[in-house]
Coordinates of C-alpha atoms in Angstrom, one line a residue:
M629 CA -15.7 0.0 0.5
E630 CA -15.0 3.7 -0.5
A631 CA -13.6 4.0 3.2
A632 CA -11.8 1.0 3.3
L633 CA -9.6 1.8 0.2
E634 CA -8.9 5.9 0.8
P635 CA -6.0 5.0 2.3
F636 CA -4.9 3.6 -1.1
R637 CA -6.4 6.6 -3.3
E638 CA -3.8 9.2 -1.0
A639 CA -1.2 7.0 -1.7
Y640 CA -2.1 6.6 -5.5
A641 CA -3.0 10.0 -5.9
S642 CA 0.3 11.3 -4.6
E643 CA 2.0 8.0 -6.5
Q644 CA 4.1 7.0 -3.2
P645 CA 4.5 3.6 -4.4
W646 CA 5.5 1.9 -1.1
L647 CA 2.3 2.9 0.3
V648 CA 0.2 1.8 -2.6
A649 CA 2.8 -1.7 -1.8
Q650 CA 2.1 -1.6 2.0
F651 CA -1.8 -1.2 1.7
L652 CA -1.5 -4.3 -0.6
S653 CA 0.5 -6.4 1.8
P654 CA -0.8 -9.8 3.9
L655 CA 0.9 -8.4 6.8
V656 CA -0.8 -6.2 9.4
R657 CA 1.2 -3.5 11.7
P658 CA 0.4 -3.9 15.2
E659 CA -1.3 -0.5 15.3
D660 CA -3.6 -1.5 12.7
A661 CA -4.1 -5.2 13.5
G662 CA -7.7 -5.8 12.3
R663 CA -7.1 -3.9 8.7
L664 CA -7.5 -7.3 6.8
Y665 CA -10.7 -7.8 8.9
D666 CA -11.8 -4.3 8.0
F667 CA -11.0 -4.8 4.3
I668 CA -12.6 -8.3 3.7
R669 CA -16.0 -7.3 5.9
S670 CA -16.5 -4.5 3.3
S671 CA -17.7 -6.2 1.4
N672 CA -18.7 -9.8 0.4
E673 CA -17.8 -12.1 -2.8
H674 CA -20.8 -11.7 -4.6
Q675 CA -20.7 -7.6 -4.8
I676 CA -17.1 -7.1 -4.3
E677 CA -16.3 -6.4 -7.8
G678 CA -19.0 -4.3 -8.2
D679 CA -18.3 -2.3 -4.9
I680 CA -14.7 -1.6 -6.1
R681 CA -15.7 -0.6 -9.5
Y682 CA -18.1 2.0 -8.1
A683 CA -15.3 3.2 -5.4
L684 CA -12.5 3.3 -8.0
K685 CA -14.3 4.0 -11.0
Y686 CA -17.3 6.4 -10.2
S687 CA -16.6 7.8 -7.5
R688 CA -16.3 11.5 -7.4
R689 CA -13.1 11.5 -5.1
S690 CA -11.7 8.9 -7.8
R691 CA -8.5 10.5 -9.7
M692 CA -7.8 7.4 -11.8
T693 CA -8.6 7.3 -15.5
P694 CA -10.7 4.6 -16.5
A695 CA -8.1 2.1 -17.9
E696 CA -6.3 2.2 -14.6
S697 CA -9.5 2.2 -12.5
S698 CA -10.6 -0.9 -14.5
A699 CA -7.1 -2.6 -14.0
W700 CA -6.8 -1.9 -10.0
T701 CA -10.6 -3.1 -9.9
D702 CA -9.0 -6.3 -11.4
I703 CA -6.1 -6.0 -9.0
F704 CA -8.4 -5.3 -5.6
V705 CA -10.6 -8.7 -6.3
C706 CA -7.7 -10.5 -6.1
Y707 CA -6.6 -9.3 -3.1
W708 CA -9.7 -9.4 -1.6
K709 CA -9.8 -12.9 -2.7
A710 CA -6.6 -13.8 -1.4
V711 CA -7.1 -12.0 2.0
A712 CA -10.2 -13.9 2.4
E713 CA -8.1 -17.0 2.1
I714 CA -5.4 -15.9 4.3
L715 CA -7.3 -15.1 7.0
R716 CA -9.5 -18.4 7.0
A717 CA -6.3 -20.2 7.2
E718 CA -5.0 -18.0 9.9
E719 CA -8.7 -19.2 11.9
A720 CA -7.8 -22.4 11.0
F721 CA -4.1 -22.7 11.9
N722 CA -4.7 -21.1 15.6
Q723 CA -7.7 -23.6 15.8
S724 CA -5.7 -26.4 14.7
R725 CA -7.6 -27.5 12.2
L726 CA -5.5 -26.1 9.1
G727 CA -6.9 -27.9 5.9
E728 CA -4.6 -30.3 4.0
R729 CA -4.2 -27.9 1.1
Q730 CA -5.2 -25.1 2.8
L731 CA -1.7 -23.2 2.3
V732 CA -1.7 -24.4 -1.0
T733 CA -4.8 -22.4 -1.7
V734 CA -3.6 -19.1 -0.2
Y735 CA -0.4 -19.4 -2.5
E736 CA -2.5 -20.0 -5.7
A737 CA -4.7 -16.7 -4.8
W738 CA -1.6 -14.9 -4.0
K739 CA 0.0 -16.0 -7.3
E740 CA -3.0 -14.7 -9.0
L741 CA -3.1 -11.5 -7.5
S742 CA 0.9 -11.6 -8.6
T743 CA 0.3 -12.3 -12.0
T744 CA -2.3 -9.6 -12.3
I745 CA -0.2 -6.8 -11.1
M746 CA 2.4 -8.1 -13.5
K747 CA -0.1 -8.1 -16.9
Y748 CA -1.0 -4.6 -15.9
I749 CA 2.3 -3.5 -15.2
S750 CA 3.1 -4.7 -19.2
N751 CA 0.0 -3.5 -21.1
G752 CA 0.7 0.0 -19.5
G753 CA -2.9 -0.4 -17.5
I754 CA -1.2 1.1 -14.2
P755 CA 1.8 3.5 -14.5
S756 CA 5.3 1.9 -14.4
W757 CA 6.3 3.3 -10.7
N758 CA 4.1 0.3 -9.5
I759 CA 6.9 -1.6 -10.1
V760 CA 7.2 -1.5 -6.6
V761 CA 4.0 -2.9 -5.7
M762 CA 4.7 -6.1 -8.3
Y763 CA 8.0 -6.8 -7.0
I764 CA 6.6 -6.5 -3.2
S765 CA 3.9 -9.1 -4.1
A766 CA 6.4 -11.5 -5.7
N767 CA 8.4 -11.3 -1.8
H768 CA 5.4 -12.4 -0.4
L769 CA 4.4 -14.6 -3.1
R770 CA 7.7 -16.4 -2.3
V771 CA 7.0 -17.2 1.2
F772 CA 3.9 -18.6 0.6
A773 CA 5.2 -20.9 -2.1
I774 CA 7.7 -22.3 0.6
K775 CA 4.9 -22.8 2.9
A776 CA 2.7 -24.4 0.2
D777 CA 5.4 -26.6 -0.1
E778 CA 5.8 -27.6 3.6
Q779 CA 2.1 -28.7 3.4
L780 CA 2.6 -30.7 0.0
A781 CA 5.6 -32.7 1.7
K782 CA 3.7 -33.2 4.7
L783 CA 0.9 -35.2 2.8
K784 CA 3.1 -37.1 1.4
D785 CA 4.4 -38.1 4.8
V786 CA 8.0 -37.1 3.9
T787 CA 10.2 -34.7 6.0
F788 CA 10.7 -31.2 4.5
N789 CA 14.0 -29.6 5.5
T790 CA 13.6 -25.8 5.0
G791 CA 17.1 -25.5 4.8
F792 CA 19.8 -23.5 7.4
S793 CA 18.8 -20.1 5.9
D794 CA 17.6 -18.2 2.9
D795 CA 21.0 -18.9 1.2
I796 CA 21.0 -22.6 1.4
V797 CA 19.7 -25.5 -0.4
S798 CA 16.7 -27.2 1.0
T799 CA 17.2 -31.1 1.1
G800 CA 13.9 -31.9 1.4
P801 CA 11.7 -33.3 -1.6
R802 CA 11.2 -31.1 -4.6
N803 CA 9.8 -27.6 -4.5
V804 CA 6.9 -27.7 -6.6
K805 CA 5.2 -24.4 -5.9
L806 CA 8.8 -22.4 -5.4
E807 CA 9.7 -23.5 -8.5
E808 CA 6.2 -22.2 -10.0
A809 CA 6.9 -18.7 -8.2
A810 CA 10.2 -18.8 -9.4
R811 CA 8.9 -19.1 -13.1
V812 CA 6.7 -15.9 -12.4
F813 CA 9.7 -14.3 -11.1
N814 CA 11.7 -14.8 -14.2
K815 CA 8.9 -12.7 -16.3
M816 CA 9.1 -10.1 -13.8
F817 CA 12.4 -9.9 -14.4
A818 CA 12.4 -10.3 -18.1
L819 CA 9.7 -7.5 -17.9
C820 CA 11.4 -4.9 -16.0
L821 CA 15.0 -5.6 -17.8
G822 CA 13.8 -5.5 -21.4
D823 CA 11.8 -2.3 -21.0
R824 CA 12.5 0.4 -24.1
N825 CA 10.9 3.4 -22.2
P826 CA 13.0 6.2 -23.3
D827 CA 11.9 8.3 -20.5
V828 CA 14.2 7.0 -17.5
K829 CA 11.9 8.2 -14.4
E830 CA 9.1 5.8 -15.9
S831 CA 11.2 3.1 -17.1
R832 CA 10.8 -0.5 -15.5
K833 CA 14.1 -1.2 -14.9
W834 CA 14.8 0.5 -11.8
G835 CA 13.1 -2.9 -10.3
V836 CA 15.9 -4.9 -12.3
Y837 CA 18.1 -5.3 -9.0
Y838 CA 15.5 -6.2 -6.9
L839 CA 13.9 -9.1 -8.9
A840 CA 17.5 -10.2 -9.9
N841 CA 17.9 -10.7 -5.6
L842 CA 14.5 -12.3 -5.5
Q843 CA 15.5 -14.9 -8.0
F844 CA 19.0 -15.3 -6.3
K845 CA 17.4 -16.2 -3.3
T846 CA 14.8 -18.7 -4.7
Y847 CA 17.4 -20.0 -7.2
F848 CA 19.8 -21.1 -4.1
K849 CA 17.1 -22.4 -2.5
L850 CA 16.0 -24.7 -5.5
N851 CA 19.9 -25.4 -5.9
A852 CA 19.7 -23.8 -9.3
I853 CA 22.8 -21.9 -9.2
S854 CA 23.4 -22.2 -13.1
L855 CA 20.1 -20.1 -13.3
S856 CA 21.7 -17.7 -11.1
K857 CA 24.5 -17.4 -13.5
N858 CA 22.1 -16.4 -16.0
V859 CA 20.7 -13.5 -14.1
V860 CA 24.0 -12.2 -13.6
R861 CA 24.9 -12.4 -17.3
S862 CA 21.5 -10.9 -18.5
I863 CA 22.6 -7.7 -16.2
E864 CA 26.0 -7.5 -17.4
A865 CA 25.0 -7.8 -21.3
Q866 CA 22.5 -4.7 -20.8
R867 CA 24.2 -1.4 -22.4
D868 CA 21.1 0.8 -20.7
L869 CA 20.6 0.2 -17.6
P870 CA 21.0 3.6 -15.2
G871 CA 23.9 3.6 -13.3
F872 CA 24.3 1.0 -10.7
E873 CA 25.0 3.6 -7.8
L874 CA 21.5 5.0 -8.8
F875 CA 19.7 2.4 -7.2
P876 CA 18.5 1.7 -3.8
K877 CA 21.3 1.0 -1.5
A878 CA 19.3 -2.2 -0.6
H879 CA 19.2 -3.4 -3.9
R880 CA 23.0 -3.0 -4.3
T881 CA 24.5 -4.9 -0.9
A882 CA 22.0 -7.8 -2.0
Y883 CA 23.3 -8.0 -5.5
K884 CA 26.7 -7.6 -4.5
Y885 CA 26.1 -10.0 -1.9
Y886 CA 24.7 -13.1 -4.0
T887 CA 27.1 -12.3 -6.9
G888 CA 30.1 -12.4 -4.2
V889 CA 28.3 -16.0 -2.9
L890 CA 28.3 -17.1 -6.8
A891 CA 32.2 -16.2 -7.1
F892 CA 32.7 -17.6 -3.9
L893 CA 30.8 -21.2 -4.8
Q894 CA 33.0 -21.2 -8.4
E895 CA 36.4 -20.7 -6.1
D896 CA 36.9 -17.4 -7.3
Y897 CA 38.1 -15.9 -4.5
A898 CA 39.6 -12.7 -5.8
K899 CA 36.6 -11.3 -7.2
A900 CA 34.0 -12.9 -4.4
E901 CA 36.2 -11.1 -2.0
Q902 CA 35.9 -7.9 -3.8
Y903 CA 31.9 -8.1 -4.4
L904 CA 31.7 -9.2 -0.3
T905 CA 33.6 -6.3 0.7
E906 CA 31.6 -3.7 -1.4
A907 CA 28.7 -5.3 -0.1
W908 CA 29.8 -5.0 3.7
D909 CA 31.0 -1.5 2.8
L910 CA 27.0 -1.0 1.6
C911 CA 25.5 -2.5 4.4
Y912 CA 23.7 -0.6 7.0
A913 CA 25.5 -1.0 10.6
D914 CA 22.2 -1.9 12.1
S915 CA 21.6 -4.7 9.9
K916 CA 23.3 -7.5 11.6
K917 CA 21.3 -10.5 10.3
N918 CA 23.2 -9.3 6.9
Q919 CA 26.2 -8.4 7.9
E920 CA 26.3 -11.8 9.5
L921 CA 25.6 -13.4 6.2
I922 CA 28.3 -11.5 4.6
L923 CA 30.5 -12.3 7.1
T924 CA 29.8 -15.9 6.4
Y925 CA 31.6 -15.9 3.2
L926 CA 34.2 -13.1 3.5
I927 CA 35.9 -14.5 6.5
P928 CA 36.6 -17.7 4.4
C929 CA 37.2 -15.9 1.5
R930 CA 40.2 -13.3 3.1
L931 CA 41.5 -16.3 4.6
I932 CA 42.6 -17.8 1.2
T933 CA 43.0 -14.6 -0.3
K934 CA 45.3 -12.5 2.1
H935 CA 45.6 -15.3 5.1
S936 CA 44.2 -13.0 7.0
I937 CA 42.1 -14.1 10.0
P938 CA 39.1 -12.4 11.7
T939 CA 39.8 -10.5 15.2
V940 CA 37.9 -10.7 18.1
A941 CA 36.5 -7.3 17.8
L942 CA 34.9 -8.5 14.4
L943 CA 33.1 -11.7 15.7
S944 CA 31.9 -10.2 18.7
P945 CA 28.7 -8.9 17.8
F946 CA 28.1 -11.7 16.0
P947 CA 27.4 -14.6 18.5
R948 CA 26.5 -17.7 15.6
L949 CA 29.6 -16.6 13.2
E950 CA 32.0 -16.6 16.6
R951 CA 30.7 -20.2 17.8
I952 CA 31.6 -21.4 14.1
F953 CA 34.7 -19.3 13.6
A954 CA 36.6 -18.8 17.2
P955 CA 37.7 -22.7 17.5
I956 CA 39.4 -22.4 13.9
V957 CA 41.0 -19.0 14.6
A958 CA 42.3 -20.3 17.7
C959 CA 44.2 -23.2 16.5
I960 CA 45.3 -21.0 13.0
K961 CA 46.8 -18.5 15.3
K962 CA 48.8 -21.4 18.0
G963 CA 49.6 -23.2 14.8
D964 CA 47.8 -26.0 16.4
L965 CA 46.6 -28.8 13.5
T966 CA 45.4 -31.2 15.5
G967 CA 42.7 -28.7 17.2
F968 CA 42.3 -27.1 14.0
D969 CA 41.6 -30.8 12.7
N970 CA 38.9 -31.4 15.6
A971 CA 37.2 -27.5 15.2
L972 CA 36.5 -28.4 11.6
V973 CA 35.4 -32.0 12.3
A974 CA 33.0 -30.5 15.5
G975 CA 31.4 -27.7 13.1
E976 CA 31.4 -29.9 9.8
D977 CA 27.7 -30.0 9.5
E978 CA 27.1 -26.6 9.8
L979 CA 29.7 -25.9 7.9
V980 CA 28.9 -28.2 5.2
K981 CA 25.3 -26.5 5.1
R982 CA 26.6 -22.6 4.7
R983 CA 29.0 -24.3 1.6
I984 CA 32.2 -23.3 3.7
Y985 CA 33.6 -26.4 4.8
L986 CA 36.0 -27.2 1.7
T987 CA 37.6 -23.3 1.9
L988 CA 38.1 -23.2 5.3
E989 CA 39.9 -26.7 5.3
R990 CA 42.6 -24.6 3.4
G991 CA 43.3 -22.5 6.1
R992 CA 45.3 -25.6 7.6
D993 CA 47.8 -24.3 5.9
I994 CA 47.8 -21.1 7.4
A995 CA 48.1 -22.9 11.0
L996 CA 50.5 -24.6 9.3
R997 CA 52.5 -21.7 8.3
N998 CA 51.9 -20.5 12.0
L999 CA 53.5 -23.6 13.5
L1000 CA 56.5 -23.4 11.2
R1001 CA 57.0 -20.1 12.0
K1002 CA 57.5 -20.7 15.5
V1003 CA 60.4 -23.5 14.7
F1004 CA 61.6 -20.2 12.9
L1005 CA 61.5 -17.7 15.7
A1006 CA 62.6 -20.3 18.4
Q1007 CA 66.2 -20.1 16.4
G1008 CA 66.8 -16.8 17.8
F1009 CA 69.2 -14.4 16.1
E1010 CA 73.0 -14.8 14.4
D1011 CA 75.6 -13.1 16.4
L1012 CA 76.4 -9.8 15.8
K1013 CA 79.9 -9.5 13.5
E1014 CA 82.4 -6.9 15.1
G1015 CA 81.1 -3.7 14.4
Q1016 CA 77.7 -4.0 14.1
A1017 CA 75.2 -2.5 16.3
E1018 CA 72.1 -4.0 17.9
A1019 CA 69.7 -2.9 15.3
H1020 CA 71.8 -5.2 12.3
R1021 CA 70.6 -8.4 14.3
V1022 CA 69.1 -10.7 12.3
R1023 CA 67.6 -13.7 12.9
K1024 CA 68.9 -17.7 12.0
S1025 CA 67.6 -18.5 8.6
R1026 CA 69.1 -21.8 8.2
I1027 CA 67.1 -24.4 10.1
P1028 CA 67.2 -28.4 9.6
I1029 CA 64.6 -30.1 8.4
A1030 CA 64.6 -32.3 11.5
Q1031 CA 63.3 -29.6 13.4
F1032 CA 60.9 -28.8 11.6
A1033 CA 59.8 -32.8 11.4
A1034 CA 60.0 -32.3 15.5
A1035 CA 57.3 -29.6 15.6
L1036 CA 55.3 -31.8 13.5
R1037 CA 55.1 -34.6 16.0
M1038 CA 54.7 -32.3 18.8
G1039 CA 51.6 -33.1 20.6
M1040 CA 52.1 -31.3 23.7
H1041 CA 49.0 -28.7 24.2
G1042 CA 47.5 -29.9 21.2
E1043 CA 49.9 -28.2 19.2
G1044 CA 51.5 -30.3 16.0
S1045 CA 49.6 -32.7 14.3
G1046 CA 51.0 -35.4 16.6
Q1047 CA 52.1 -37.4 13.4
V1048 CA 55.2 -39.1 12.9
L1049 CA 56.2 -37.8 9.3
D1050 CA 59.9 -39.1 7.8
E1051 CA 62.2 -36.0 6.4
D1052 CA 60.7 -36.6 2.9
E1053 CA 57.5 -36.1 3.8
V1054 CA 58.3 -33.3 6.2
E1055 CA 60.6 -32.0 3.3
C1056 CA 57.7 -32.0 0.5
M1057 CA 55.1 -30.4 2.9
L1058 CA 58.2 -27.4 3.5
A1059 CA 58.4 -27.3 -0.9
N1060 CA 54.6 -27.0 -1.0
M1061 CA 54.4 -24.0 1.6
I1062 CA 57.4 -22.7 -0.6
Y1063 CA 55.7 -22.8 -3.6
K1064 CA 52.1 -21.7 -2.2
G1065 CA 53.9 -18.1 -0.9
L1066 CA 53.7 -19.4 2.7
M1067 CA 57.5 -19.3 3.4
K1068 CA 60.1 -17.5 1.3
G1069 CA 63.1 -19.6 1.1
Y1070 CA 64.4 -23.0 -0.4
I1071 CA 65.7 -26.3 0.7
S1072 CA 69.1 -27.5 0.4
R1073 CA 68.7 -31.4 0.4
E1074 CA 72.3 -32.0 0.7
H1075 CA 72.7 -30.5 4.2
A1076 CA 68.9 -31.2 4.6
M1077 CA 68.6 -27.9 5.8
V1078 CA 65.8 -25.3 5.2
V1079 CA 67.4 -21.9 3.8
L1080 CA 65.1 -18.7 4.7
N1081 CA 64.9 -15.7 3.5
K1082 CA 66.4 -13.1 5.9
K1083 CA 63.6 -10.3 5.4
G1084 CA 60.5 -11.8 5.0
A1085 CA 60.4 -15.2 5.7
F1086 CA 56.7 -15.6 6.5
P1087 CA 54.8 -13.4 4.5
G1088 CA 51.8 -11.6 6.3
T1089 CA 53.3 -12.4 9.9
G1090 CA 56.1 -9.7 10.1
V1091 CA 59.2 -11.8 9.8

């Protein structure tokens, strides 16, 4: 056992929390594939506690205080038992004889490990820098909880739907174990947020944003958005948190992403765009998956707030987003209302899962603006007056409502709505566009005419 714990002792003596967390991981690296088996074989269930206690407390190479060695003995006993269950489950799965509740047993064993780590950080049994170990173990607990719920769902003979991604709500049965895990995460979050240690270097507050992000990820899957709001309110109420810019970039990026999505779901698109843009700027260029998640909500946000659509260059590195957005974007550019409606219908299932369907539906106004703009451009220019140069030429700005109605009825090349609208309906539609700021001008009912602004008739389009 002493040899098995040597990497841990070295990492712990030099206070390298990520290496300690790596040692206490259920995962293995390809270059060290037998690590977990070596650890399990270094003892047995009858001697494990005594072996670990001797290696940590009585060994000449141990540099721990008695309180620390006692705490780590309990932690490693839990870890040994959890790893034993993980390896049993893995072997059973490979032999196609996984027990009905075997993954639930794995979850329970890992939960015991996570809560034991939390207990000793809370009571000072181990130094506060081990919060990294705590929240990494919590991250694994979430994964084990999801797998346990999948197995429980199969026992009940129902189809379990794990959702579209980490940020999409499951439509399957109740996630019992994930709900349990969420309560553990909440206690860990409170432990970090409520730390009153005046020494910032020793503060548990450095784990606040990581655990907040873990809670967001879990609550989103559980469809408990209100609980996510509570997390944000708790953080905003704190006056003694270290500066946000001092936290690891990964923690800040994830926090801005989740708060942006929360604002998006509350239809506060200005705030959502701000947070998501900050997340995009913070995100590592090589993190394509994270960039894709951010753009999933940032693109609809900018469609609403700035009436802007993504470029081909922006979408091309993300094939899945390109498949979703490219048909919609193409129709918006052309002012193809029929095509826009068809593209929404074609992608409805995926858009609803990502919770962006209703927001993208508002992009129809942008498509309509571009169609109306085509009518405006087709009118050409006013004749030059005597003495005027070509630079003074302006576009015709008085356009009969009937021409807009004709454009809306067009079905050629898929453009227009293909609908037959009377002039009152068209007039109402044009009035709405003016009210929303997508057109500038006014309607002359007396002359059945739209009088557009000669300088910026369609804001954001250059005309």
